[in-house]
Amino acid sequence: MAATGLFLCTFLVVHLIGNLQLFKHDGGAAFNTYSHFMGTNPIIRTIEWGLVLGFGFHIYEAFALTRRNKAARGAQGYVSNHSEQNSEWTSRNMGILGTIILIFLLVHLYNFFWRARFAGDLPRMGGDNLETRDYDNLYMAVVSSFHHLWYVLLYVAAQISLGYHLWHGFRSGFQTLGLNHRKYTPLIKSVGYIFAVVVSAGFAAMPLYFYLFTNDQGELAANVPTFIHTVASAF
């Protein structure tokens, strides 16, 4: 589980960096070009299979670990466990956090990945650029989704769960791999905390930004505070 978890952390970094293209005020051109590249490049498509296997093994290992822990406790569990004193809240609820993330992942994959690769129901970019006008306009699919409150709430809840999941999993992963030393463990914990906050906050900012500050075309609304314009212009 540690190896697959740390492997998936690298995916999250790449995915977050790529999705930052959503904040560019270019009508979605940068994001659609990035999405087209990720969907057509043969190297990326090959890596996707490794990513699918990584997710699959990580989910399988999570269920297997849960079953082993229940078996170790026996049918009636420990008589006096005091789990709230012996472990952190995140470690006791990794199963719940993981389940929330899994539900979100299934909805997310259907809404974007499935539609882009298999359904074929996305609009085209259009325009005068002969190279990009036939690209899928995934940007408008994102904008449309992020204007549905239920999806925004699910997205944000999943990112909060992801943050807690990463907070515990990052340092636990290194510990499982044997990288546990009183000299380095505090640093690993600090890096893991920063990583969890930055990644989860970065992803959560996207639906909140589009729901609160843009119109149905993804453009900043007229009544948006000045500081939002200033921040957005940095992209």
C-alpha positions as CSV (number, residue, x, y, z in Angstrom):
1,M,0.0,0.0,0.0
2,A,2.9,2.4,0.8
3,A,4.4,2.0,-2.7
4,T,1.2,2.5,-4.6
5,G,0.2,5.4,-2.3
6,L,3.4,7.3,-2.9
7,F,3.2,6.6,-6.6
8,L,-0.3,8.1,-6.7
9,C,1.1,11.2,-4.9
10,T,3.2,11.9,-7.9
11,F,0.1,11.7,-10.1
12,L,-1.7,14.2,-7.9
13,V,1.1,16.7,-8.3
14,V,1.1,16.3,-12.1
15,H,-2.7,16.4,-12.3
16,L,-2.9,19.6,-10.1
17,I,-0.2,21.4,-12.2
18,G,-2.1,20.5,-15.4
19,N,-5.4,21.6,-14.0
20,L,-4.1,25.0,-13.1
21,Q,-4.6,25.8,-16.8
22,L,-8.2,26.2,-15.8
23,F,-7.4,29.6,-14.3
24,K,-6.0,31.1,-17.5
25,H,-8.4,33.6,-19.0
26,D,-8.2,32.4,-22.5
27,G,-11.6,30.8,-23.0
28,G,-10.2,27.4,-22.1
29,A,-7.6,27.2,-24.9
30,A,-4.7,26.3,-22.6
31,F,-6.7,23.7,-20.7
32,N,-8.2,22.1,-23.8
33,T,-4.8,21.9,-25.5
34,Y,-3.3,20.3,-22.3
35,S,-6.3,17.8,-22.2
36,H,-5.9,17.0,-25.9
37,F,-2.2,16.2,-25.4
38,M,-2.9,14.0,-22.3
39,G,-5.6,12.2,-24.2
40,T,-3.7,11.5,-27.5
41,N,0.0,11.3,-26.6
42,P,1.0,7.5,-26.8
43,I,3.4,7.8,-23.9
44,I,0.8,9.3,-21.7
45,R,-1.8,6.8,-22.7
46,T,0.7,4.0,-21.8
47,I,1.4,5.5,-18.4
48,E,-2.4,5.7,-17.8
49,W,-2.5,1.9,-17.6
50,G,0.1,2.0,-14.9
51,L,-2.0,4.6,-13.1
52,V,-5.1,2.4,-13.4
53,L,-3.2,-0.5,-12.0
54,G,-1.8,1.7,-9.2
55,F,-5.3,2.8,-8.2
56,G,-6.6,-0.7,-8.4
57,F,-3.8,-2.2,-6.2
58,H,-4.2,0.7,-3.7
59,I,-7.9,0.1,-3.4
60,Y,-7.4,-3.7,-3.1
61,E,-4.7,-3.3,-0.5
62,A,-7.0,-1.0,1.5
63,F,-9.8,-3.5,1.6
64,A,-7.3,-6.3,2.4
65,L,-5.8,-4.4,5.2
66,T,-9.2,-3.6,6.7
67,R,-10.1,-7.3,6.6
68,R,-6.8,-8.3,8.2
69,N,-7.3,-5.7,11.0
70,K,-10.8,-7.0,11.7
71,A,-9.6,-10.6,11.7
72,A,-6.8,-9.6,14.2
73,R,-9.3,-8.1,16.6
74,G,-11.4,-11.2,16.5
75,A,-15.2,-11.4,16.3
76,Q,-15.8,-9.2,19.4
77,G,-12.9,-6.9,19.0
78,Y,-10.6,-5.9,21.8
79,V,-12.2,-5.7,25.2
80,S,-10.5,-2.5,26.1
81,N,-9.0,-0.8,23.0
82,H,-9.1,2.9,23.8
83,S,-8.4,3.6,20.1
84,E,-9.0,7.3,20.5
85,Q,-5.9,7.3,22.9
86,N,-3.7,4.9,20.9
87,S,-4.1,6.4,17.4
88,E,-4.9,9.5,15.5
89,W,-8.4,10.3,14.1
90,T,-7.1,10.1,10.6
91,S,-5.6,6.6,11.0
92,R,-8.9,5.3,12.6
93,N,-11.0,6.7,9.7
94,M,-8.8,6.0,6.7
95,G,-11.5,3.6,5.4
96,I,-14.2,6.3,5.6
97,L,-12.0,8.9,4.0
98,G,-11.0,6.5,1.3
99,T,-14.6,5.6,0.6
100,I,-15.6,9.2,0.1
101,I,-12.6,9.7,-2.3
102,L,-13.6,6.5,-4.2
103,I,-17.2,7.7,-4.7
104,F,-16.0,11.1,-5.9
105,L,-13.5,9.4,-8.2
106,L,-16.2,7.3,-9.9
107,V,-18.3,10.4,-10.5
108,H,-15.3,12.4,-11.6
109,L,-14.1,9.8,-14.1
110,Y,-17.5,9.4,-15.6
111,N,-18.1,13.2,-15.9
112,F,-14.8,13.9,-17.6
113,F,-12.7,10.9,-18.6
114,W,-15.5,8.7,-19.8
115,R,-17.2,11.5,-21.7
116,A,-13.9,12.6,-23.3
117,R,-12.7,9.1,-24.3
118,F,-15.8,7.1,-25.0
119,A,-19.1,9.0,-24.9
120,G,-18.1,11.5,-27.6
121,D,-20.7,14.0,-26.4
122,L,-18.4,16.9,-25.7
123,P,-18.6,20.1,-27.9
124,R,-15.7,21.1,-30.0
125,M,-13.5,24.2,-29.4
126,G,-14.3,25.7,-32.8
127,G,-12.7,29.0,-33.8
128,D,-10.3,29.9,-36.5
129,N,-7.3,27.9,-35.3
130,L,-7.1,24.9,-37.7
131,E,-5.0,22.9,-35.2
132,T,-7.3,23.2,-32.2
133,R,-10.8,23.8,-33.5
134,D,-11.6,20.1,-33.5
135,Y,-10.3,19.5,-29.9
136,D,-12.9,18.5,-27.3
137,N,-14.0,21.5,-25.3
138,L,-13.4,19.9,-21.9
139,Y,-13.1,23.3,-20.4
140,M,-16.8,24.0,-20.9
141,A,-17.7,20.6,-19.4
142,V,-15.7,21.6,-16.3
143,V,-17.4,25.0,-16.1
144,S,-20.8,23.4,-16.4
145,S,-20.1,20.8,-13.7
146,F,-18.7,23.4,-11.4
147,H,-21.9,25.4,-11.6
148,H,-23.9,22.6,-10.0
149,L,-23.9,23.0,-6.2
150,W,-24.1,19.2,-5.5
151,Y,-21.0,18.5,-7.5
152,V,-19.1,21.4,-5.9
153,L,-20.0,20.1,-2.4
154,L,-19.0,16.6,-3.4
155,Y,-15.7,17.8,-4.9
156,V,-14.8,19.9,-1.8
157,A,-15.8,17.1,0.6
158,A,-13.6,14.7,-1.4
159,Q,-10.6,17.1,-1.2
160,I,-11.0,17.5,2.5
161,S,-11.0,13.7,2.8
162,L,-8.0,13.6,0.4
163,G,-6.1,16.1,2.6
164,Y,-6.6,13.9,5.8
165,H,-5.9,10.8,3.7
166,L,-2.6,12.3,2.5
167,W,-1.7,13.7,5.9
168,H,-1.7,10.2,7.4
169,G,-0.7,8.2,4.4
170,F,2.3,10.3,3.4
171,R,4.3,9.7,6.6
172,S,2.9,6.2,7.1
173,G,4.1,5.3,3.6
174,F,7.7,6.3,4.4
175,Q,7.5,4.5,7.7
176,T,6.2,1.3,6.1
177,L,9.1,1.4,3.6
178,G,11.5,1.5,6.6
179,L,12.4,5.2,6.4
180,N,11.7,5.8,10.1
181,H,14.4,7.7,12.0
182,R,14.1,10.1,14.8
183,K,16.3,12.5,12.8
184,Y,14.2,12.4,9.6
185,T,10.7,11.5,10.7
186,P,9.8,15.0,12.0
187,L,10.8,16.4,8.6
188,I,8.8,13.8,6.7
189,K,5.8,14.6,8.9
190,S,6.1,18.3,8.1
191,V,6.6,17.8,4.4
192,G,3.6,15.4,4.4
193,Y,1.4,18.0,6.2
194,I,2.4,20.7,3.7
195,F,1.9,18.4,0.8
196,A,-1.6,17.4,2.0
197,V,-2.7,21.0,2.5
198,V,-1.3,22.3,-0.8
199,V,-2.7,19.5,-2.9
200,S,-6.2,19.3,-1.3
201,A,-6.5,23.1,-1.2
202,G,-5.4,23.5,-4.7
203,F,-8.0,21.1,-6.1
204,A,-10.7,22.4,-3.8
205,A,-10.1,26.0,-5.0
206,M,-11.1,25.1,-8.6
207,P,-14.8,24.3,-8.1
208,L,-15.2,27.1,-5.5
209,Y,-13.6,29.6,-7.9
210,F,-15.9,28.7,-10.8
211,Y,-19.0,28.4,-8.7
212,L,-18.5,31.6,-6.8
213,F,-16.8,33.9,-9.2
214,T,-17.6,33.0,-12.9
215,N,-20.5,33.0,-15.2
216,D,-21.7,30.0,-17.2
217,Q,-19.0,30.7,-19.8
218,G,-16.2,30.5,-17.3
219,E,-15.6,34.3,-17.4
220,L,-15.2,36.3,-14.2
221,A,-18.6,37.8,-13.2
222,A,-19.0,41.6,-13.2
223,N,-19.6,41.7,-9.4
224,V,-16.4,39.8,-8.5
225,P,-14.2,41.6,-5.9
226,T,-11.2,43.4,-7.2
227,F,-8.7,41.2,-5.4
228,I,-10.1,38.2,-7.3
229,H,-9.4,39.9,-10.6
230,T,-5.9,40.7,-9.4
231,V,-5.2,37.1,-8.3
232,A,-6.7,35.7,-11.5
233,S,-4.7,38.0,-13.7
234,A,-1.5,36.3,-12.3
235,F,-2.4,33.2,-14.4
